[in-house]
Each structure stands twice: as structure tokens, then as C-alpha cells.
Coordinates of C-alpha atoms and ligand atoms in Angstrom, one line a residue:
M1 CA -37.2 44.9 -16.4
T2 CA -38.6 46.8 -19.4
S3 CA -38.6 45.1 -22.8
I4 CA -35.1 45.5 -24.8
D5 CA -35.3 48.3 -26.9
P6 CA -34.5 47.1 -30.4
A7 CA -33.7 50.5 -31.9
G8 CA -30.1 50.9 -32.3
S9 CA -29.1 47.5 -30.9
K10 CA -27.1 46.9 -34.3
L11 CA -24.9 50.1 -33.6
Q12 CA -24.7 49.2 -29.6
A13 CA -23.9 45.7 -30.1
Q14 CA -21.2 46.2 -32.3
S15 CA -19.3 49.2 -30.2
S16 CA -19.5 46.6 -27.3
K17 CA -17.2 44.1 -28.6
L18 CA -13.4 43.4 -28.0
P19 CA -11.3 44.9 -30.9
A20 CA -10.7 42.4 -33.8
G21 CA -8.3 39.8 -33.5
T22 CA -8.6 39.5 -29.8
A23 CA -10.2 36.1 -29.8
G24 CA -9.9 32.4 -30.7
Y25 CA -13.8 32.1 -30.3
D26 CA -16.5 34.6 -31.4
L27 CA -18.6 33.9 -28.3
I28 CA -17.6 31.5 -25.3
I29 CA -20.9 31.1 -23.0
I30 CA -20.3 30.1 -19.5
G31 CA -23.3 27.8 -18.4
A32 CA -25.1 25.2 -20.6
G33 CA -28.8 25.7 -19.2
P34 CA -31.6 26.9 -21.4
G35 CA -30.4 30.1 -21.5
G36 CA -26.9 29.3 -22.6
Y37 CA -27.5 26.1 -24.9
V38 CA -30.1 28.2 -26.8
C39 CA -27.6 31.1 -27.2
A40 CA -25.0 29.0 -28.4
I41 CA -27.5 27.3 -30.9
R42 CA -28.7 30.8 -32.3
A43 CA -25.0 32.1 -32.7
A44 CA -24.0 29.2 -34.4
Q45 CA -27.0 29.5 -37.0
L46 CA -25.7 33.1 -37.4
G47 CA -22.3 32.0 -38.5
K48 CA -20.3 32.3 -35.1
K49 CA -17.8 30.4 -33.6
V50 CA -19.1 29.1 -30.4
A51 CA -17.7 27.7 -27.2
I52 CA -20.0 26.7 -24.0
V53 CA -18.5 25.7 -20.9
E54 CA -20.3 23.4 -18.4
K55 CA -19.2 21.9 -15.2
R56 CA -22.1 19.7 -14.4
S57 CA -20.9 16.0 -15.3
D58 CA -21.7 12.4 -14.1
G59 CA -18.0 11.5 -14.1
A60 CA -18.0 10.0 -17.5
K61 CA -19.9 12.7 -19.4
T62 CA -20.7 16.5 -19.2
R63 CA -24.4 16.9 -18.5
L64 CA -26.0 19.8 -20.6
G65 CA -29.4 21.3 -19.9
G66 CA -28.5 23.0 -16.6
T67 CA -31.2 22.9 -13.6
C68 CA -34.0 22.8 -15.7
L69 CA -33.2 19.6 -17.7
N70 CA -31.2 17.8 -14.7
V71 CA -33.0 18.6 -11.4
G72 CA -35.8 21.0 -12.5
C73 CA -38.2 21.6 -14.8
I74 CA -38.2 18.2 -16.8
P75 CA -37.6 15.6 -13.8
S76 CA -40.2 17.6 -11.8
K77 CA -42.8 17.4 -14.8
A78 CA -42.1 13.6 -15.1
L79 CA -42.8 13.2 -11.1
L80 CA -45.8 15.2 -11.7
D81 CA -47.4 13.0 -14.6
T82 CA -46.6 9.8 -12.8
S83 CA -48.1 11.0 -9.7
E84 CA -51.5 12.6 -11.4
K85 CA -51.7 9.2 -13.2
F86 CA -51.5 7.3 -9.8
Y87 CA -53.9 9.7 -8.0
E88 CA -56.5 9.6 -11.1
A89 CA -56.6 5.9 -11.0
K90 CA -56.7 5.9 -7.1
K91 CA -59.3 8.5 -6.7
H92 CA -61.3 9.1 -9.8
F93 CA -61.0 5.8 -11.9
A94 CA -64.2 4.4 -10.3
E95 CA -66.7 7.0 -11.4
H96 CA -65.6 6.4 -14.9
G97 CA -66.4 2.6 -14.1
I98 CA -62.9 1.4 -14.2
A99 CA -61.8 -0.8 -11.4
V100 CA -58.4 -0.9 -10.4
T101 CA -56.5 -1.1 -6.9
P102 CA -53.3 1.0 -7.9
S103 CA -49.8 0.7 -5.9
I104 CA -46.4 2.8 -6.5
D105 CA -43.0 1.5 -7.2
I106 CA -41.1 4.4 -6.4
A107 CA -37.8 3.1 -7.8
Q108 CA -39.5 2.4 -11.3
M109 CA -40.9 5.9 -11.3
L110 CA -37.4 7.5 -10.5
K111 CA -35.8 5.0 -13.2
R112 CA -38.6 6.5 -15.6
K113 CA -38.0 10.0 -14.6
Q114 CA -34.2 9.8 -15.1
G115 CA -34.6 8.1 -18.7
V116 CA -36.9 11.2 -19.7
V117 CA -33.9 13.5 -18.4
D118 CA -30.8 11.3 -19.6
T119 CA -32.4 11.1 -23.0
L120 CA -33.1 14.8 -23.3
V121 CA -29.6 15.7 -21.9
G122 CA -28.0 13.2 -24.8
G123 CA -30.5 15.3 -26.9
I124 CA -28.8 18.7 -26.1
A125 CA -25.2 17.1 -26.8
G126 CA -26.5 15.9 -30.1
L127 CA -27.4 19.6 -30.9
M128 CA -24.1 20.9 -29.8
R129 CA -22.5 18.5 -32.1
K130 CA -24.7 19.2 -35.2
H131 CA -23.9 23.2 -34.8
K132 CA -20.4 22.6 -34.3
I133 CA -20.4 24.1 -31.0
E134 CA -17.1 23.3 -28.7
V135 CA -18.3 22.3 -25.1
L136 CA -15.7 22.9 -22.8
S137 CA -16.2 20.5 -19.6
G138 CA -15.4 22.2 -16.5
S139 CA -15.8 25.4 -14.2
G140 CA -15.7 28.6 -16.4
E141 CA -14.2 31.6 -14.7
L142 CA -14.1 35.1 -16.4
L143 CA -10.6 36.4 -15.9
A144 CA -11.2 39.5 -18.0
P145 CA -13.1 40.8 -21.1
G146 CA -12.5 38.1 -23.8
K147 CA -10.9 35.6 -21.4
V148 CA -12.1 32.9 -19.9
R149 CA -10.5 30.1 -17.6
V150 CA -11.9 26.4 -17.5
T151 CA -10.9 24.2 -14.6
A152 CA -11.6 20.8 -15.7
A153 CA -12.9 18.2 -12.7
D154 CA -9.3 16.8 -12.6
G155 CA -8.0 20.3 -11.7
A156 CA -6.4 21.1 -15.2
K157 CA -6.7 24.4 -16.5
T158 CA -7.1 26.0 -19.8
E159 CA -7.4 29.4 -20.9
H160 CA -9.5 30.6 -24.0
E161 CA -10.3 33.8 -25.5
A162 CA -13.4 35.2 -27.2
Q163 CA -14.6 38.4 -28.8
H164 CA -17.7 38.0 -26.7
V165 CA -18.4 36.0 -23.4
V166 CA -22.0 35.5 -22.3
L167 CA -22.5 34.8 -18.6
A168 CA -25.3 32.1 -18.2
M169 CA -24.4 30.4 -14.6
G170 CA -28.1 30.1 -13.6
S171 CA -29.1 30.1 -9.8
V172 CA -29.2 27.7 -7.0
P173 CA -31.8 26.9 -4.2
I174 CA -31.5 29.4 -1.3
E175 CA -30.6 28.0 2.0
L176 CA -32.0 29.3 5.1
P177 CA -29.2 29.5 8.0
F178 CA -31.2 27.7 10.5
L179 CA -32.5 25.2 8.2
K180 CA -29.2 23.7 6.2
F181 CA -29.6 21.2 3.7
D182 CA -28.4 17.6 4.7
G183 CA -29.7 16.1 1.2
E184 CA -31.5 13.7 3.1
R185 CA -34.0 15.0 5.7
I186 CA -33.6 18.7 4.5
V187 CA -33.5 19.3 1.2
S188 CA -33.9 21.5 -1.8
S189 CA -35.7 20.7 -4.8
D190 CA -32.7 19.1 -6.1
H191 CA -33.1 16.1 -3.8
A192 CA -37.0 16.2 -3.4
I193 CA -37.1 14.9 -6.8
S194 CA -35.2 11.9 -5.9
F195 CA -36.8 10.8 -2.0
P196 CA -36.3 6.8 -2.3
S197 CA -39.6 6.4 -0.4
V198 CA -43.1 8.3 -0.1
P199 CA -42.4 10.6 3.2
K200 CA -45.0 10.1 5.9
R201 CA -45.1 13.6 6.6
L202 CA -43.5 16.4 4.5
V203 CA -43.1 20.0 5.5
V204 CA -42.8 22.2 2.9
V205 CA -41.2 25.7 3.6
G206 CA -42.6 28.1 0.9
G207 CA -45.6 28.3 -0.7
G208 CA -44.6 29.2 -4.1
V209 CA -43.9 27.2 -7.4
I210 CA -41.5 24.6 -6.2
G211 CA -43.3 24.0 -2.8
L212 CA -46.5 23.7 -4.5
E213 CA -45.4 21.3 -7.6
L214 CA -43.2 19.0 -5.4
G215 CA -45.7 19.0 -2.6
S216 CA -48.3 17.8 -5.0
V217 CA -46.3 15.0 -6.5
W218 CA -45.8 13.5 -2.5
S219 CA -48.9 14.3 -1.6
R220 CA -50.6 12.4 -4.3
L221 CA -48.6 9.5 -3.3
G222 CA -49.9 9.6 0.1
S223 CA -47.5 11.9 1.9
Q224 CA -49.1 14.1 4.3
V225 CA -48.0 17.7 3.1
T226 CA -48.2 20.7 5.1
V227 CA -47.2 23.9 3.2
V228 CA -45.6 26.6 5.3
E229 CA -45.7 30.2 3.7
A230 CA -44.8 33.4 5.4
L231 CA -47.1 35.7 3.2
P232 CA -51.2 35.7 3.4
Q233 CA -51.5 33.7 0.1
L234 CA -49.8 31.1 -2.1
C235 CA -47.7 32.4 -5.4
P236 CA -47.8 36.2 -4.5
F237 CA -47.3 37.0 -8.3
L238 CA -50.9 35.8 -8.9
D239 CA -54.0 37.8 -7.7
G240 CA -55.9 36.7 -4.9
D241 CA -58.5 34.9 -6.6
V242 CA -56.7 32.8 -8.4
A243 CA -54.3 31.9 -5.7
K244 CA -57.4 31.3 -3.7
A245 CA -59.1 29.2 -6.3
L246 CA -55.5 27.3 -6.8
Q247 CA -55.5 26.7 -2.4
K248 CA -59.1 25.6 -2.6
T249 CA -58.3 22.6 -4.7
L250 CA -55.1 21.5 -3.4
E251 CA -56.6 21.5 -0.1
K252 CA -59.4 19.2 -1.3
Q253 CA -56.6 16.8 -2.5
G254 CA -54.9 16.8 1.0
L255 CA -52.5 19.7 1.2
Q256 CA -52.8 21.6 4.4
F257 CA -51.5 25.2 4.3
V258 CA -50.2 27.4 7.3
F259 CA -50.1 31.1 6.3
E260 CA -48.5 33.9 7.6
A261 CA -45.9 31.6 9.8
K262 CA -42.2 31.6 9.8
V263 CA -40.1 28.5 10.4
T264 CA -37.3 29.9 12.6
G265 CA -35.6 26.6 13.6
A266 CA -35.0 22.7 13.4
A267 CA -33.7 20.0 15.1
R268 CA -32.9 16.4 14.1
Q269 CA -34.1 13.5 16.3
G270 CA -33.4 10.2 14.7
D271 CA -35.1 10.1 11.3
E272 CA -37.2 13.2 11.9
V273 CA -36.9 16.9 12.0
V274 CA -38.9 19.0 14.6
L275 CA -39.6 22.0 13.2
S276 CA -40.2 25.4 15.4
G277 CA -41.6 28.4 14.1
T278 CA -43.8 31.4 14.9
A279 CA -47.6 32.6 13.7
K280 CA -48.4 36.2 12.6
D281 CA -49.6 36.8 16.3
G282 CA -46.3 35.7 17.5
S283 CA -47.3 32.3 19.2
A284 CA -45.1 29.2 19.2
L285 CA -45.7 26.7 16.2
S286 CA -44.3 23.5 15.7
W287 CA -44.3 20.6 13.1
T288 CA -42.6 16.9 13.1
A289 CA -41.6 15.6 9.4
D290 CA -39.6 12.9 7.9
R291 CA -38.6 15.1 5.2
V292 CA -38.5 18.8 5.0
L293 CA -38.5 20.6 1.5
V294 CA -37.0 24.3 1.7
A295 CA -38.6 26.1 -1.5
V296 CA -38.0 29.6 -0.7
G297 CA -36.5 30.6 -4.1
R298 CA -33.2 30.6 -5.7
R299 CA -30.2 32.7 -6.1
P300 CA -27.9 33.5 -8.8
C301 CA -24.6 31.7 -9.3
I302 CA -22.1 34.4 -9.2
E303 CA -19.6 33.4 -6.5
A304 CA -17.7 30.8 -9.0
A305 CA -17.1 32.5 -11.9
G306 CA -14.9 35.2 -10.6
L307 CA -17.4 38.0 -11.5
E308 CA -16.4 40.2 -8.7
T309 CA -12.5 39.8 -9.4
A310 CA -13.1 40.6 -13.1
G311 CA -14.8 43.6 -12.0
V312 CA -18.3 42.8 -13.0
K313 CA -20.9 45.1 -11.4
L314 CA -23.9 43.7 -9.6
T315 CA -27.5 45.1 -8.2
E316 CA -28.2 45.7 -4.8
R317 CA -30.1 42.5 -4.9
K318 CA -26.7 40.5 -6.0
R319 CA -27.8 39.9 -9.5
V320 CA -25.5 40.9 -12.5
Q321 CA -26.4 44.2 -13.5
V322 CA -27.2 44.6 -17.3
D323 CA -28.5 47.4 -19.5
G324 CA -31.2 47.2 -21.9
H325 CA -29.2 45.3 -24.4
L326 CA -28.0 42.5 -21.7
R327 CA -24.7 44.2 -21.5
T328 CA -22.7 44.2 -18.5
N329 CA -20.5 46.9 -17.7
L330 CA -17.3 45.1 -19.2
P331 CA -16.8 45.3 -22.8
G332 CA -18.2 42.1 -24.8
V333 CA -19.4 40.7 -21.6
W334 CA -23.2 39.9 -21.5
A335 CA -25.3 38.2 -18.9
I336 CA -28.7 36.5 -19.1
G337 CA -31.4 34.1 -17.5
D338 CA -31.4 33.9 -13.8
L339 CA -28.3 35.8 -13.3
I340 CA -30.3 39.0 -14.1
D341 CA -33.1 40.8 -13.0
G342 CA -36.5 39.3 -14.0
P343 CA -38.4 36.1 -13.7
M344 CA -36.1 33.0 -13.1
L345 CA -37.9 31.1 -15.6
A346 CA -36.1 28.8 -18.3
H347 CA -38.3 30.2 -21.1
K348 CA -37.3 33.7 -20.0
A349 CA -33.6 32.6 -20.1
E350 CA -34.1 31.0 -23.6
E351 CA -35.3 34.5 -25.0
D352 CA -32.5 36.1 -23.5
G353 CA -30.0 33.9 -24.9
V354 CA -31.6 34.4 -28.4
A355 CA -31.9 38.2 -28.2
V356 CA -28.2 38.5 -27.1
A357 CA -26.9 35.7 -29.8
E358 CA -28.7 38.2 -32.5
M359 CA -27.4 41.7 -31.0
I360 CA -23.8 40.1 -30.8
A361 CA -24.4 39.3 -34.9
G362 CA -25.4 42.8 -35.4
Q363 CA -29.4 41.9 -35.4
H364 CA -32.3 43.5 -33.4
G365 CA -32.7 41.1 -30.6
H366 CA -35.8 41.4 -28.4
V367 CA -37.5 40.4 -25.3
D368 CA -40.9 41.8 -24.2
Y369 CA -40.6 40.8 -20.3
A370 CA -44.0 42.1 -20.0
L371 CA -45.2 38.9 -21.9
V372 CA -43.3 36.4 -20.1
P373 CA -46.0 33.5 -19.2
N374 CA -45.7 31.9 -15.7
V375 CA -47.1 28.3 -14.9
V376 CA -47.4 26.4 -11.7
Y377 CA -47.6 22.8 -12.6
T378 CA -50.3 21.7 -10.2
E379 CA -53.4 20.2 -11.0
P380 CA -55.2 22.3 -11.8
E381 CA -52.5 24.1 -13.6
V382 CA -52.2 27.7 -13.1
A383 CA -50.8 30.0 -15.8
S384 CA -50.6 33.8 -15.9
V385 CA -49.3 36.3 -18.5
G386 CA -49.2 40.1 -18.3
L387 CA -50.4 42.2 -15.5
T388 CA -52.6 41.3 -12.8
E389 CA -55.6 42.9 -11.3
A390 CA -54.1 44.1 -8.5
E391 CA -51.1 45.6 -10.6
C392 CA -53.5 47.3 -12.7
Q393 CA -55.0 49.0 -9.7
K394 CA -51.8 49.9 -8.4
R395 CA -51.2 51.7 -12.0
N396 CA -54.5 53.3 -11.9
L397 CA -55.4 51.9 -15.0
S398 CA -59.4 51.2 -15.5
V399 CA -59.9 47.7 -16.5
R400 CA -62.8 45.6 -17.5
V401 CA -62.3 41.9 -16.0
G402 CA -64.1 38.9 -17.8
K403 CA -64.1 35.7 -16.1
F404 CA -65.7 32.3 -17.3
P405 CA -65.7 29.1 -15.0
F406 CA -64.4 25.6 -16.4
L407 CA -67.8 24.1 -14.7
A408 CA -70.0 25.7 -17.5
N409 CA -67.3 24.3 -20.4
G410 CA -68.3 21.1 -21.9
R411 CA -65.1 19.6 -22.4
A412 CA -63.8 20.5 -19.0
R413 CA -67.2 18.8 -18.0
A414 CA -66.6 15.6 -20.0
A415 CA -63.0 15.2 -18.5
A416 CA -64.4 16.1 -15.1
A417 CA -62.0 18.7 -14.7
T418 CA -64.3 21.8 -13.8
D419 CA -62.1 23.4 -11.0
G420 CA -60.9 26.5 -12.1
F421 CA -61.9 29.7 -14.5
V422 CA -60.1 31.9 -17.0
K423 CA -59.7 35.4 -16.1
I424 CA -59.1 38.2 -18.8
I425 CA -58.2 41.8 -18.0
A426 CA -58.6 44.5 -20.5
D427 CA -58.4 47.9 -20.8
A428 CA -61.5 49.8 -20.3
K429 CA -61.0 52.4 -22.9
T430 CA -59.0 50.6 -25.5
D431 CA -60.1 47.2 -24.9
R432 CA -56.5 46.1 -25.2
V433 CA -55.9 42.7 -23.1
L434 CA -53.3 43.9 -20.1
G435 CA -53.1 40.5 -18.5
A436 CA -54.8 37.0 -17.9
A437 CA -54.9 34.2 -15.7
I438 CA -56.1 30.6 -15.6
V439 CA -56.5 28.0 -13.1
G440 CA -57.7 25.0 -14.6
Q441 CA -56.8 21.7 -16.7
R442 CA -54.5 22.4 -19.4
A443 CA -54.0 26.1 -18.3
A444 CA -50.1 26.3 -19.2
D445 CA -51.2 25.6 -23.1
L446 CA -54.2 27.9 -23.1
I447 CA -52.3 30.7 -22.0
A448 CA -50.4 30.9 -25.2
S449 CA -53.5 31.6 -27.1
I450 CA -54.0 34.8 -25.2
A451 CA -50.4 35.7 -25.0
A452 CA -50.0 35.3 -28.9
H453 CA -53.0 38.1 -29.1
M454 CA -51.4 40.4 -26.4
V455 CA -48.2 40.2 -28.6
Y456 CA -50.1 41.9 -31.4
G457 CA -51.8 44.2 -29.1
G458 CA -54.7 42.0 -29.4
S459 CA -58.0 43.3 -27.6
S460 CA -60.8 41.2 -25.7
E461 CA -62.9 41.5 -28.8
D462 CA -60.0 40.0 -30.8
I463 CA -60.1 37.0 -28.5
A464 CA -64.0 36.9 -28.5
R465 CA -64.1 36.9 -32.5
T466 CA -61.4 33.9 -32.4
C467 CA -63.4 30.6 -33.7
M468 CA -62.5 28.1 -31.1
A469 CA -63.1 24.4 -31.9
H470 CA -66.2 22.8 -29.9
P471 CA -65.9 21.0 -27.4
T472 CA -62.5 22.4 -25.9
H473 CA -61.3 24.1 -22.9
G474 CA -60.3 27.0 -25.2
E475 CA -63.9 28.1 -25.5
A476 CA -63.6 29.1 -22.0
V477 CA -60.9 31.9 -23.1
K478 CA -63.1 32.8 -25.8
E479 CA -66.3 33.2 -23.2
A480 CA -63.9 35.3 -20.5
A481 CA -63.0 37.7 -23.4
L482 CA -67.0 37.9 -24.2
D483 CA -67.5 38.5 -20.6
C484 CA -65.1 41.3 -20.6
L485 CA -67.7 42.7 -23.3
G486 CA -70.5 42.0 -21.4
R487 CA -71.6 38.9 -23.5
V488 CA -70.8 35.8 -21.9
I489 CA -73.1 32.9 -23.6
H490 CA -72.6 29.9 -21.4
A491 CA -72.8 31.3 -18.1
Ligands
LIG501 P1 -40.7 31.2 -5.3 O1 -39.9 32.6 -5.0 O2 -41.7 30.6 -6.4 O3 -41.7 31.0 -3.6 C1 -40.9 31.1 -2.6 C2 -42.1 31.5 -1.5 O4 -41.4 31.2 -0.3 C3 -42.6 32.9 -1.6 O5 -44.1 32.6 -1.4 C4 -42.2 33.2 -0.3 O6 -42.9 33.9 0.5 C5 -41.9 32.0 0.8 N1 -41.0 32.3 1.8 C6 -39.8 32.9 1.5 N2 -39.2 32.6 3.0 C7 -40.0 32.0 3.6 C8 -39.7 31.4 4.9 N3 -38.9 31.7 5.8 N4 -40.6 30.8 5.5 C9 -42.0 30.7 4.8 N5 -42.3 31.1 3.4 C10 -41.2 31.7 2.9 O7 -39.3 30.2 -5.0 P2 -39.6 28.8 -5.4 O8 -40.7 27.9 -5.4 O9 -38.2 28.2 -4.5 O10 -39.0 28.6 -6.7 C11 -37.6 29.2 -7.0 C12 -37.7 29.5 -8.3 O11 -37.6 28.7 -9.6 C13 -39.0 30.7 -8.9 O12 -38.4 31.8 -9.7 C14 -39.6 29.8 -9.7 O13 -40.4 30.8 -10.5 C15 -38.8 29.0 -10.4 N6 -39.3 27.9 -11.0 C16 -40.6 27.9 -11.8 C17 -41.2 26.5 -12.0 C18 -42.3 27.0 -13.1 O14 -42.1 27.8 -13.9 N7 -43.1 26.0 -13.4 C19 -40.7 25.7 -11.3 C20 -39.9 25.5 -10.4 C21 -39.3 26.8 -10.2

């Protein structure tokens, strides 16, 4: 998807709403994930009367925050942080002169993770109260433009009206027909964040973001992890050299990878699962595991909210079809986040949510989809933004590529985190930065500095002229930019 064109959004947004007087609310949002709740807050800031519908509940309370907060980004990062500390203590403390023999208490690790999640979920509820946003607990269904039915957990149904409805129901893990989730031995990410003990052998189907992050968690804690990936490289959205650097480091940590292989069947044998599959050359493969994580992507939640009955058009890929202003084919009905085309990322959904709230208020909402950063929270982290080198080649763009290894960065040396590099891709004629990728410690935070230059159409020279504090990992970004100009200093 291209960037939303702000020009004329005021006029178009106004014409997309229902006639005045139709509604009790200005806006009802279905789904309180990062897209939905951020949209609610922005709309409330703009003076709108907002309700948000959420079905996730712990029996006593509605749990806001969606997949990201409850079973996705936040709990997985809590586990990544715990497992990284454990791994560091076990493998690297000795070289610093620190002698410890660490052991891991899984129950405590899971309790801490849940504490982090619960605090943040409570925080969102507080934000809803602060902005006077009404939370409607239950499953939301679009009956028609401006009409939403909410079915509570006890079956009670209520109907609500609004000038605008924003669809923000998010996505769920894709289930493979021959590898059905049982919530115990064959699981999605929803359950792989809560294994009660460290699996002896974990097979991860899918070498994408979830597979690598959760595979890393359990590998660091002692599991023998095998990742089975259908394609010839990890994370297909990355350039080959970037994916390879990540693979090498993860292999050093003990993860095993099988590429161009497909899992085709599974049989449960007591507490184990025997997986069968085929290699690229057609030969048979087999793996035995006590847990299997299936992480082959996510699909939008479109069935439950009555979209097809209400007449919401879907794309061929079964995503909600929207125009350049995030409007569906129905008047006053908008869609954001994982439901629509584009990367399935929490921060992208948030941007969508803000843009829709602003367009509803007659402002110029805007999302630049070309500049949504992508991060894999392994160690080292991998972060990218803009075009890859391969995408530039496909578009016949003439580019200069600058690279700088963390091996030559003083701060990274001091931290014993020398794996990886910064890669910056600049247009050969104009020097405008077209894309960047970083493999290395703190890559997720470092990519923001490059993205900020790109937002303003910055060049590699702009980055090279930015004074970076010494000694910091950020100097590797400056050096990669200098390398684009043929002026690298420390390599
Ligand atoms: P993904 O699309 O990132 O990766 C899925 C991988 O599975 C791909 O590499 C694909 O080639 C492979 N695959 C598909 N079918 C297969 C099969 N039958 N056998 C073997 N391999 C197969 O999906 P994901 O890791 O499940 O993540 C889902 C979504 O959640 C993604 O959009 C991701 O961006 C998002 N997410 C993001 C973050 C983050 O930003 N750090 C973290 C978790 C999830």
C-alpha cells in the first residue's frame, strides 16, 4: 500500500460519514488492540464521543490492548529479556570476571511476564477513563453502516449507533490443516509464551519473526530448537546478507535451521509429536519434539464481526478492502491495522488509528507505509526500514550501499556485542537514503535515527554530518553513511 494521500482528505472524510442525527456516538471502534485504542484516544482528543468494543476478558475484567499487549509483543519481550539475562549469566559473565551458576525458575519468569502485561493492560483501562471513552464489553458485530451489536459474555445483546465505525479486530495465528493447535504440544505463539517448563526439543515451523523470537527464548533457556523454514532464508523481508548474518549468530547460540523444507504431517505419541516433512529434493524428513510452535503467519479476524453479511468488501487475500483513506466500501465504515493490507505490526496499526481519527475530525491524517520500521527482537536484534537492496534492484534503482561492522565500533567492543553491521542504501544520483538495515545490539532503537532522516528525505551525507556521541553504537550508523560516500573512518 502506498502512503495515504493527505490532499483532499478533509472533503472526502466528511462525505464518507452518515447523515447527522443517526448516531449516539461519533465513533464506535470494534477491537481494542494498539490500532483501536490509539484511534479511540486520538478521536477523544479531537473532541469526539467514542465507544470501543472488546471481547477479550479474564472473566472479571475486560482486557484491553489486543494481541500485542496480552499475548504478543509485550509478553514475548518480557520473556526475551529474562532469557537474555539467563543466557548472559550462563555464557558470558565469566569473561567479565563474574562467577555465578544460574538456574531458571520458569514459574517466576511467567509470573513476572504476566505482571508486566497486567500492569500495562490496567494502564490502557486508565487511559480510556481519562479520555472518557466508553468500553463496551463483548463481541462487536457490524450490522450496517452506523450500527453495531455487542454480545456480552453472558449472551446479552445491545445495539449501538454511531456516525462512524472503525474496524480494528486484528489478526489470529494461521493454523495448518495437518498441524492443528491443541494448546499443549502443538501451539501458536499464544501458548508458546506460557510453556510450564523448558521443552527438551522444540520444533518451530516458520523462520519468521515469531519463530525466531520465541525460538530464541526457549533456546536460551536450554531447549534444543530446530526451525523448519519453507524458503531458502530467514525472514524473507530482509536482504540475504542481513538474514544470513542473523542466521549465523543464532546458529552460534545453538538454534538449528532446516531451509527449503516443508512439514506435511504430525502424529502425537504420548508427550511427543513426530513431524514428517519433505526436503527440497523431495526426500522424506522427520523430527521428534515435545513441543511444536507453528509460526507461519497470521490472518485477519474477519469472520466474527459480521463483515460479509454487512457487505464489507474483502480483497482476494481476504483482507478488508480500503481506499487510500482507509475507508471501506460502506459509508462511515473504516478499517485499520492487521485487517487491511500492509505489514501486520502494532506500530503500523497505531499510525492507521491516528490517521483515521484525524480524517474523521476533518484533519489530514497520514501514514507513510514506505517508512514503517520492522524489528526482530532476537540477540542481536535486526531492524530495517525503507527499501531493501534487492527491492532497489527490482526497481532498477541505481544505489550506493554503505556498510559498517560493529566489530569496529568501540562501544560494541566494550559490550562484547560485535556481531552484525549497519547497512545504508542511498540513491546513487541524489544520495537520498532509500533504505537501511541493522543487525546488532540495540538495532531496534538505532533504526529510529535513520528513519527520522528518511522522513525528511535525508541523504547519507545528512546522516554522515550528524555528530554522534562517542562511544556509542550510533557511531556505526554514521560510519555506514560515510561508507556510502567512500569516506568511512574506522574500517
Ligand atoms: P511471518 O510471516 O513473519 O513468518 C512466517 C514464516 O513461515 C515465513 O518465513 C514463511 O516462509 C514460513 N512458512 C510459511 N508456511 C510454512 C510451512 N508450511 N512450513 C515452513 N515454513 C513456512 O509470520 P509470523 O512469524 O508467524 O508472524 C506473524 C505476524 O506477526 C507477522 O506479520 C509479524 O510481522 C508479526 N509479528 C511481529 C513482531 C515484531 O515486530 N517483532 C513480532 C511477532 C510477530
